[in-house]
Every structure is written in structure tokens, then in C-alpha cells.
CSV table of C-alpha atoms in Angstrom, one decimal:
chain,number,residue,atom,x,y,z
A,227,MET,CA,0.1,0.0,0.0
A,228,HIS,CA,1.4,3.3,-1.0
A,229,VAL,CA,0.3,6.2,1.0
A,230,ALA,CA,1.3,9.8,0.3
A,231,VAL,CA,0.9,12.2,3.2
A,232,ASP,CA,0.2,16.0,3.5
A,233,ALA,CA,3.3,16.7,5.6
A,234,ALA,CA,3.2,20.5,5.1
A,235,ASN,CA,2.8,21.0,8.9
A,236,LEU,CA,5.2,18.5,10.1
A,237,THR,CA,8.3,20.6,10.4
A,238,ARG,CA,6.6,23.2,12.8
A,239,ASP,CA,3.8,21.5,14.7
A,240,ARG,CA,4.6,20.3,18.0
A,241,ARG,CA,1.2,20.1,19.6
A,242,GLY,CA,-0.8,17.2,19.9
A,243,ILE,CA,-1.6,16.8,16.2
A,244,GLY,CA,2.1,16.9,15.4
A,245,ARG,CA,2.7,14.3,18.0
A,246,TYR,CA,0.2,12.2,16.5
A,247,VAL,CA,1.4,12.4,12.8
A,248,ARG,CA,5.2,11.9,13.9
A,249,ALA,CA,4.0,8.8,15.9
A,250,MET,CA,2.2,7.4,13.0
A,251,LEU,CA,5.0,7.9,10.5
A,252,THR,CA,7.8,6.6,12.7
A,253,ARG,CA,5.7,3.4,13.1
A,254,TRP,CA,4.8,3.0,9.5
A,255,LEU,CA,8.3,3.7,8.2
A,256,GLU,CA,9.5,0.7,10.0
A,257,GLN,CA,6.7,-1.6,8.1
A,258,ARG,CA,7.9,-1.3,4.6
A,259,ASP,CA,6.7,-4.7,3.8
A,260,VAL,CA,3.2,-3.4,4.6
A,261,VAL,CA,3.2,0.3,3.7
A,262,ARG,CA,5.3,2.7,1.6
A,263,ILE,CA,5.3,6.3,2.5
A,264,THR,CA,5.9,9.4,0.7
A,265,LEU,CA,5.9,12.9,2.3
A,266,LEU,CA,4.3,15.8,0.3
A,267,VAL,CA,5.3,19.3,0.8
A,268,PRO,CA,4.8,22.5,-1.0
A,269,ASP,CA,7.0,23.0,-3.8
A,270,VAL,CA,9.2,25.8,-2.1
A,271,LEU,CA,9.9,23.8,0.8
A,272,VAL,CA,11.3,20.5,-0.7
A,273,GLY,CA,14.9,21.1,-0.1
A,274,GLN,CA,14.7,22.4,3.5
A,275,ALA,CA,12.0,20.1,4.5
A,276,ARG,CA,13.9,16.9,3.5
A,277,THR,CA,16.6,18.0,5.9
A,278,ARG,CA,14.3,18.8,8.6
A,279,LEU,CA,12.1,15.7,8.2
A,280,THR,CA,14.9,13.5,8.4
A,281,ARG,CA,15.9,15.0,11.7
A,282,ILE,CA,12.4,14.8,13.1
A,283,LEU,CA,11.6,11.2,12.0
A,284,SER,CA,15.2,10.1,12.7
A,285,ARG,CA,15.3,8.6,9.1
A,286,ASP,CA,18.2,9.0,6.6
A,287,GLU,CA,16.0,7.8,3.8
A,288,LEU,CA,12.8,9.5,3.2
A,289,ALA,CA,10.7,9.9,0.2
A,290,VAL,CA,9.8,13.6,0.0
A,291,ARG,CA,8.2,14.9,-3.1
A,292,ARG,CA,6.7,18.1,-4.3
A,293,ARG,CA,3.0,18.4,-3.7
A,294,ASN,CA,2.1,19.0,-7.0
A,295,ALA,CA,3.7,16.0,-8.4
A,296,VAL,CA,1.3,13.7,-6.6
A,297,ARG,CA,-0.3,12.7,-10.0
A,298,SER,CA,3.0,11.1,-11.2
A,299,LEU,CA,3.2,9.2,-7.9
A,300,ALA,CA,-0.2,7.6,-8.2
A,301,PRO,CA,-0.4,6.5,-4.5
A,302,ASP,CA,-3.2,4.3,-3.3
A,303,LEU,CA,-4.4,7.1,-1.3
A,304,VAL,CA,-3.6,10.5,0.0
A,305,TRP,CA,-3.7,11.1,3.9
A,306,TYR,CA,-4.5,14.6,5.3
A,307,PRO,CA,-3.8,14.6,8.9
A,308,TRP,CA,-4.1,18.2,10.0
A,309,ASN,CA,-7.8,18.9,10.3
A,310,GLY,CA,-9.3,19.6,6.8
A,311,MET,CA,-7.9,20.1,3.2
A,312,THR,CA,-6.4,23.1,1.7
A,313,TRP,CA,-5.7,21.1,-1.4
A,314,THR,CA,-6.9,18.0,-3.0
A,315,SER,CA,-5.9,15.1,-5.1
A,316,PRO,CA,-7.5,13.0,-7.8
A,317,PHE,CA,-6.7,9.6,-5.7
A,318,VAL,CA,-8.5,8.2,-2.8
A,319,ASN,CA,-8.4,10.9,0.0
A,320,ILE,CA,-8.8,10.2,3.7
A,321,ALA,CA,-8.4,12.8,6.3
A,322,THR,CA,-8.1,12.8,10.2
A,323,VAL,CA,-10.1,15.3,12.2
A,324,HIS,CA,-9.2,16.1,15.6
A,325,ASP,CA,-11.9,18.7,16.4
A,326,VAL,CA,-14.4,21.1,14.7
A,327,TRP,CA,-13.7,24.1,16.8
A,328,PRO,CA,-14.0,26.4,13.9
A,329,PHE,CA,-17.9,25.6,13.6
A,330,VAL,CA,-18.2,25.3,17.3
A,331,SER,CA,-16.8,28.8,18.0
A,332,PRO,CA,-16.5,30.5,14.8
A,333,ALA,CA,-13.9,33.3,14.4
A,334,ALA,CA,-15.4,36.7,14.6
A,335,ALA,CA,-13.7,38.1,11.4
A,336,PRO,CA,-15.6,36.8,8.5
A,337,ALA,CA,-12.5,36.1,6.4
A,338,THR,CA,-10.9,34.2,9.0
A,339,ARG,CA,-14.1,32.2,9.6
A,340,ARG,CA,-14.5,31.5,6.0
A,341,ARG,CA,-10.9,30.2,5.5
A,342,GLU,CA,-11.0,28.0,8.6
A,343,GLN,CA,-14.5,26.3,7.7
A,344,THR,CA,-13.7,26.1,4.0
A,345,SER,CA,-10.9,23.6,4.4
A,346,TYR,CA,-13.3,21.5,6.5
A,347,LEU,CA,-16.1,21.8,3.9
A,348,THR,CA,-13.6,20.8,1.1
A,349,MET,CA,-12.7,17.8,3.1
A,350,ALA,CA,-16.2,16.7,3.6
A,351,ALA,CA,-16.8,16.8,-0.2
A,352,GLN,CA,-13.5,15.4,-1.2
A,353,THR,CA,-12.8,12.5,1.1
A,354,ARG,CA,-13.6,8.9,0.7
A,355,ALA,CA,-13.4,8.4,4.6
A,356,ILE,CA,-12.7,10.5,7.7
A,357,ILE,CA,-10.8,9.2,10.7
A,358,ALA,CA,-12.1,10.7,14.2
A,359,ASN,CA,-9.8,10.8,17.0
A,360,SER,CA,-12.8,10.0,19.6
A,361,HIS,CA,-16.5,9.0,19.5
A,362,PHE,CA,-17.2,12.6,20.6
A,363,THR,CA,-15.5,13.9,17.4
A,364,GLN,CA,-17.3,11.5,15.2
A,365,MET,CA,-20.5,12.8,16.5
A,366,GLU,CA,-19.4,16.6,16.2
A,367,ILE,CA,-18.3,15.8,12.4
A,368,THR,CA,-21.8,14.5,11.6
A,369,ARG,CA,-23.3,17.4,13.5
A,370,TYR,CA,-21.5,20.2,11.7
A,371,LEU,CA,-20.5,18.6,8.2
A,372,PRO,CA,-22.4,16.9,5.5
A,373,VAL,CA,-20.7,13.6,6.1
A,374,PRO,CA,-22.7,10.4,7.1
A,375,GLU,CA,-21.7,8.5,10.1
A,376,SER,CA,-20.6,5.4,7.8
A,377,ARG,CA,-17.9,7.6,6.4
A,378,VAL,CA,-16.4,8.3,9.8
A,379,HIS,CA,-14.1,5.8,11.3
A,380,VAL,CA,-13.1,6.2,15.1
A,381,VAL,CA,-9.3,5.5,15.8
A,382,HIS,CA,-8.4,6.8,19.2
A,383,MET,CA,-4.9,8.5,19.8
A,384,GLY,CA,-2.2,6.9,21.8
A,385,VAL,CA,0.5,7.6,24.3
A,386,ASP,CA,4.2,6.3,24.9
A,387,PRO,CA,4.9,4.6,28.2
A,388,ALA,CA,6.6,7.2,30.5
A,389,PRO,CA,10.1,6.5,31.7
A,390,SER,CA,10.9,7.1,35.4
A,391,ALA,CA,11.6,10.5,36.3
A,392,ALA,CA,15.4,11.1,35.5
A,393,THR,CA,16.0,14.1,37.7
A,394,SER,CA,15.4,15.5,40.9
A,395,VAL,CA,13.5,18.9,41.0
A,396,GLN,CA,14.4,22.1,42.7
A,397,LEU,CA,11.6,24.4,43.4
A,398,HIS,CA,12.2,28.3,44.0
A,399,GLY,CA,9.1,30.4,45.1
A,400,ALA,CA,6.8,27.3,45.8
A,401,GLU,CA,6.6,23.9,47.6
A,402,ARG,CA,4.8,22.2,44.7
A,403,TYR,CA,3.2,22.9,41.5
A,404,VAL,CA,0.1,22.3,39.5
A,405,LEU,CA,0.7,21.7,35.8
A,406,ALA,CA,-1.4,22.7,32.8
A,407,VAL,CA,-0.2,22.2,29.3
A,408,GLY,CA,-1.3,23.8,26.0
A,409,GLU,CA,-1.4,26.7,23.9
A,410,ASP,CA,-2.9,30.0,26.0
A,411,GLU,CA,-6.1,30.3,23.7
A,412,PRO,CA,-9.8,30.8,25.2
A,413,ARG,CA,-11.0,27.2,24.9
A,414,LYS,CA,-8.2,25.9,27.1
A,415,ASN,CA,-9.6,28.0,29.6
A,416,PHE,CA,-6.6,28.8,31.6
A,417,ALA,CA,-8.3,31.8,33.1
A,418,THR,CA,-10.5,29.6,35.2
A,419,LEU,CA,-7.5,27.6,36.5
A,420,ARG,CA,-5.9,31.0,37.6
A,421,ARG,CA,-8.9,32.2,39.4
A,422,ALA,CA,-9.0,28.7,41.1
A,423,MET,CA,-5.6,28.8,42.3
A,424,THR,CA,-6.4,32.2,44.0
A,425,LEU,CA,-9.5,30.4,45.7
A,426,LEU,CA,-7.1,27.9,47.4
A,427,PRO,CA,-6.6,28.3,51.2
A,428,GLU,CA,-4.1,31.0,51.8
A,429,SER,CA,-1.6,28.3,53.1
A,430,LEU,CA,-1.7,26.6,49.7
A,431,ARG,CA,-2.0,29.8,47.6
A,432,ARG,CA,1.5,30.8,49.0
A,433,THR,CA,3.1,27.4,48.6
A,434,THR,CA,1.6,26.0,45.5
A,435,GLY,CA,2.8,27.4,42.2
A,436,LEU,CA,1.1,27.0,38.7
A,437,VAL,CA,3.2,26.1,35.6
A,438,ILE,CA,1.7,26.5,32.2
A,439,ALA,CA,3.8,25.0,29.6
A,440,GLY,CA,3.0,25.2,26.0
A,441,ARG,CA,2.8,27.6,22.8
A,442,SER,CA,2.2,30.8,24.9
A,443,ARG,CA,4.2,34.0,25.6
A,444,PRO,CA,6.5,33.3,28.5
A,445,SER,CA,5.9,35.1,31.9
A,446,PRO,CA,7.3,38.8,31.2
A,447,ASP,CA,8.3,39.2,34.8
A,448,GLY,CA,10.9,36.7,35.0
A,449,GLY,CA,10.9,33.1,36.3
A,450,ARG,CA,12.3,30.1,34.4
A,451,VAL,CA,12.4,26.4,33.9
A,452,ALA,CA,15.5,24.7,33.2
A,453,LEU,CA,16.6,21.0,32.9
A,454,ARG,CA,20.4,20.4,33.6
A,455,GLU,CA,20.6,16.9,32.4
A,456,SER,CA,24.5,16.7,33.5
A,457,ARG,CA,23.3,17.2,37.1
A,458,ARG,CA,20.0,15.3,36.6
A,459,GLU,CA,18.2,18.1,38.0
A,460,LEU,CA,15.1,20.1,36.9
A,461,THR,CA,15.0,23.7,38.1
A,462,ILE,CA,11.9,25.7,38.3
A,463,GLU,CA,11.8,29.4,39.6
A,464,PHE,CA,8.6,31.3,40.0
A,465,PRO,CA,8.5,35.1,39.4
A,466,GLY,CA,8.2,37.4,42.4
A,467,ALA,CA,6.8,36.4,45.5
A,468,GLU,CA,3.1,36.6,44.7
A,469,SER,CA,0.4,34.7,46.3
A,470,ALA,CA,-0.5,31.7,43.9
A,471,PRO,CA,2.9,32.1,41.8
A,472,THR,CA,2.5,31.2,38.0
A,473,LEU,CA,5.1,30.5,35.6
A,474,VAL,CA,4.2,30.4,31.8
A,475,THR,CA,7.2,28.6,30.1
A,476,GLY,CA,6.3,28.9,26.6
A,477,GLU,CA,7.3,25.8,24.4
A,478,VAL,CA,9.6,23.5,26.0
A,479,SER,CA,11.5,20.4,24.8
A,480,ASP,CA,9.9,16.9,25.1
A,481,ALA,CA,12.5,16.0,27.7
A,482,VAL,CA,11.7,19.0,29.8
A,483,LEU,CA,7.8,18.4,29.3
A,484,GLY,CA,8.2,14.7,30.6
A,485,GLU,CA,9.9,16.1,33.7
A,486,LEU,CA,7.3,18.6,34.3
A,487,TYR,CA,4.8,16.0,34.2
A,488,ALA,CA,6.7,13.6,36.3
A,489,HIS,CA,7.1,16.1,39.3
A,490,ALA,CA,4.0,18.0,39.3
A,491,ALA,CA,1.7,17.6,42.4
A,492,VAL,CA,-1.5,17.6,40.0
A,493,PHE,CA,-2.1,18.0,36.4
A,494,ALA,CA,-4.9,20.3,35.4
A,495,PHE,CA,-6.9,20.3,32.3
A,496,PRO,CA,-9.6,23.0,32.5
A,497,SER,CA,-10.6,22.8,28.7
A,498,ILE,CA,-14.1,23.7,27.5
A,499,TYR,CA,-13.6,21.9,24.3
A,500,GLU,CA,-11.4,19.0,23.0
A,501,GLY,CA,-11.6,16.6,20.3
A,502,PHE,CA,-9.4,14.1,22.3
A,503,GLY,CA,-7.3,15.7,25.1
A,504,LEU,CA,-3.8,13.7,24.5
A,505,VAL,CA,-2.0,15.8,27.4
A,506,VAL,CA,-4.5,14.1,30.0
A,507,LEU,CA,-2.9,10.7,28.9
A,508,GLU,CA,0.6,12.0,29.0
A,509,ALA,CA,0.0,13.2,32.6
A,510,MET,CA,-1.5,9.8,33.3
A,511,ALA,CA,1.4,8.0,31.9
A,512,HIS,CA,3.8,9.9,34.3
A,513,GLY,CA,1.7,8.9,37.3
A,514,THR,CA,0.3,12.4,37.9
A,515,PRO,CA,-3.0,12.8,39.5
A,516,VAL,CA,-5.4,14.5,36.9
A,517,VAL,CA,-8.1,17.0,37.4
A,518,ALA,CA,-10.1,17.7,34.5
A,519,SER,CA,-13.4,19.5,33.3
A,520,ASP,CA,-16.2,17.3,32.3
A,521,ALA,CA,-16.4,19.0,28.7
A,522,ALA,CA,-16.5,17.4,25.3
A,523,SER,CA,-14.2,14.2,24.7
A,524,ILE,CA,-12.4,14.5,28.2
A,525,PRO,CA,-14.4,11.9,30.1
A,526,GLU,CA,-14.1,9.6,27.2
A,527,VAL,CA,-10.5,9.7,27.2
A,528,ALA,CA,-9.7,9.9,31.1
A,529,GLY,CA,-12.5,7.4,32.1
A,530,ASP,CA,-12.7,7.0,35.9
A,531,ALA,CA,-9.3,7.8,36.3
A,532,ALA,CA,-9.6,11.7,36.8
A,533,LEU,CA,-11.4,14.0,39.2
A,534,TYR,CA,-14.0,16.0,37.2
A,535,PHE,CA,-15.4,19.4,37.7
A,536,PRO,CA,-18.0,21.3,35.6
A,537,ALA,CA,-16.2,23.2,32.9
A,538,GLY,CA,-15.8,26.8,33.7
A,539,ASP,CA,-16.6,26.5,37.4
A,540,ALA,CA,-13.6,28.0,39.2
A,541,ASP,CA,-14.9,27.1,42.6
A,542,ALA,CA,-15.4,23.6,41.7
A,543,LEU,CA,-12.1,23.4,40.4
A,544,ALA,CA,-10.5,24.8,43.4
A,545,HIS,CA,-12.4,22.2,45.5
A,546,THR,CA,-10.9,19.5,43.3
A,547,LEU,CA,-7.4,20.8,43.4
A,548,LEU,CA,-7.5,21.1,47.2
A,549,GLN,CA,-8.5,17.4,47.2
A,550,ALA,CA,-5.9,16.2,45.0
A,551,ILE,CA,-3.2,18.2,46.7
A,552,THR,CA,-4.1,17.6,50.3
A,553,ASP,CA,-5.5,14.1,50.3
A,554,GLU,CA,-2.6,11.8,49.9
A,555,ASN,CA,-4.8,8.7,49.5
A,556,ALA,CA,-6.9,10.4,46.9
A,557,ALA,CA,-3.8,11.6,45.0
A,558,ALA,CA,-2.2,8.1,45.1
A,559,ALA,CA,-5.4,6.2,43.7
A,560,LEU,CA,-5.5,8.8,40.9
A,561,ALA,CA,-1.9,8.1,39.9
A,562,ALA,CA,-2.4,4.5,40.1
A,563,ALA,CA,-5.6,4.5,38.0
A,564,GLY,CA,-4.1,7.0,35.6
A,565,LYS,CA,-1.3,4.6,34.9
A,566,ILE,CA,-3.8,1.7,34.2
A,567,ARG,CA,-5.8,4.0,32.0
A,568,ALA,CA,-2.9,5.4,29.8
A,569,ARG,CA,-1.9,1.7,29.2
A,570,GLU,CA,-5.3,1.2,27.4
A,571,PHE,CA,-4.0,3.7,24.5
A,572,SER,CA,-0.8,3.0,22.5
A,573,TRP,CA,0.5,4.6,19.4
A,574,ASP,CA,1.2,1.1,17.9
A,575,ARG,CA,-2.5,0.4,18.2
A,576,THR,CA,-3.4,3.7,16.7
A,577,ALA,CA,-1.0,3.1,13.8
A,578,ARG,CA,-2.3,-0.3,13.2
A,579,ASN,CA,-6.0,0.6,13.3
A,580,THR,CA,-5.3,3.5,11.0
A,581,LEU,CA,-3.7,1.3,8.3
A,582,GLU,CA,-6.6,-1.2,8.6
A,583,VAL,CA,-9.1,1.7,7.8
A,584,PHE,CA,-6.9,2.8,4.8
A,585,SER,CA,-7.0,-1.0,3.7
A,586,ARG,CA,-10.7,-1.3,3.9
A,587,VAL,CA,-11.3,2.1,2.1
A,588,ILE,CA,-8.9,1.3,-0.5
A,589,ALA,CA,-10.7,-2.2,-1.1
A,590,GLY,CA,-14.0,-0.4,-1.1
A,591,ALA,CA,-12.7,2.1,-3.8
A,592,GLY,CA,-11.7,-0.7,-6.2
A,593,ALA,CA,-14.9,-2.8,-5.9
């Protein structure tokens, strides 16, 4: 089976979607007797993309081609993994949808709204099948797009087993920290989390920091996170001496993120809308107690291994944080349940099930 992949965003997307695509490709590239992969990039990016993709995927031999050469490649299918389609092919097209946020909360600017929604509508019209990362996303696709449920196949995302924490942690300005991961955008709802931190009892407010890691503007008033691998030590310095100290790190490396998960007292996920919620599984894999909103796909992913609160309710979030921080038995039970839950999801299974969808769709196309 020859699969051509829209790889335009692969060199720059380090979020959940980027992790997903890298996880699929690294596994498929090891199965050359089953699948042949060609990465498609815009014409102007071919030279530099090949070098960067070789590094990202740890492969010396990659088939990287110009996107407009897809006709001459004649693949069995073209896979679009980035939410929607900004270009089309004359072959069997399959897309992965991670959420339909542009329809749930459309952009205020008409031009932006049209651009974001058009790629989804193009996908709905041009794909033979769509892969949804959760049953929740499957329902959202059929709700907002002209796509019958029979064309939407659910394949859950996965998570890598987490190694044991490789470092000790040195905290300056707090005794423990709550971790949140993601881009600081409205649907991630970090404002509710910040508010909840201020509602903790004073003794906890002054000793419990909040670390927000992800594609956000770093804290302007100092503070830092540093991983000294030579000393096997993670250092977190919170800015100032404020009550409920907060550190926004900006993007961090996978190594630093793993250590942040491992040393956090609690992982908080206040999002109001998710198609999956990969970071919840990552936290669970590291044995970190998870407190999460009850919105969208999150209960489907976290199951019984998280403490839930109503999305947007800062008081309820503060209560669940207090329980997870101060009740050692509850925290230990959450950590243990989270590890068990995370083991139910694997990238190997995701890769295998995705190829099975590809095979069924190709077989149906040739019938």
C-alpha cells in the first residue's frame, strides 16, 4: 500500500496533532513490507523540508516530493492529518479530524471564519473516509458537516509509556506546583484555572505554584524552567513573591515536558472543548494525578481515572485541586488509576488501526 502524506505542517507543529502524525509515520516507516510512505510538501519547501524531516523522524532515507507531483506518484491514497484540506488530489483521499472548533466557536472576522471552515467543507466533499480521534469527534463531524456516520471511522490516539523521572526537582518560590499544558487560547480556559488557584486556602496559595507549558507568551516578569541533564536536576523558579505564583514557560522540549509531568503534584485540564485531550493521557502515563473538566471528549479519554469538575466553574476546580493536593490517599489512587488508563491507549494500536481503515477504504474503492 502506497500512502502519500500531506506533511506541510510536520516541521513546525509540536502540539498534539504534530505528535500524532510523527507517531504514525515513525511506526509506518518501520513497516516497509506493509506500507510505503511518501511525504508531500509545498514546492518551495522541498529542499529544506527533507533535511528537517530526516531529523524529526530520525530517518536517513525519506521519500519527500513536491505536492503538485502527486499525480505522477499515483499513490493508493493521500492522507490529510491536519484538520481539513487546503488542497486536493485525484486519488482516494482520507483525512483525520481532531476537532471541529471553527464551527463550534467561529472566528469573529468573516475572512478568518470562511478560511477555517472552508478547509473542513472541502474535506467533507473530497474524502472517501474520515478518521475521528474519538467518538465525541465523530458525533461533532456528523453534526456540523455534511458527512454520514458511515464515512467516519473512530481511531483513538495513543501515548508512549513514560520513563521514570530522570531528575530531581528544585523549586524556588513554591513547595509544589500544578501543571497545565497547552496553547493559551480561550478554549483551553486557563483563566478559570488561574482563578481557581487564587481560591485555594491561603496556606496553599502561597506554597503552590502554577506552571503553564505550551505555545504561549512566557511570563514577562521573570521565572524560568531549566533541565540540567548533567546534574539530573529540573529547576523551576517562579517569578516574584506573589500569592499563587504562576510561571508560563512557553514551548519546552519533550525532555523538559516529561520532567514537568513527572514532578507535578497535580495535572489540571480546564479545557471547555477538546476532540481528544492527548495531554491528559501523557500526564497519566507519568503517574500524575489528573483534575479535568467534564467537557467534550475528556471523560471518554480519561474514564474513571480523573477528578472532574464542571467546565468553567472556578470554585469547583479549586475544590478538586484542594482534594488532589491535600488528600494523599486520593492522589495515590488517581496516580495508579491514571497509569492503568494510559496503558489502554498506545500509538502502536493507533498506527495499526489507521492502516486497517486505509486498507478497507482502498478495497472498497476498487470494488
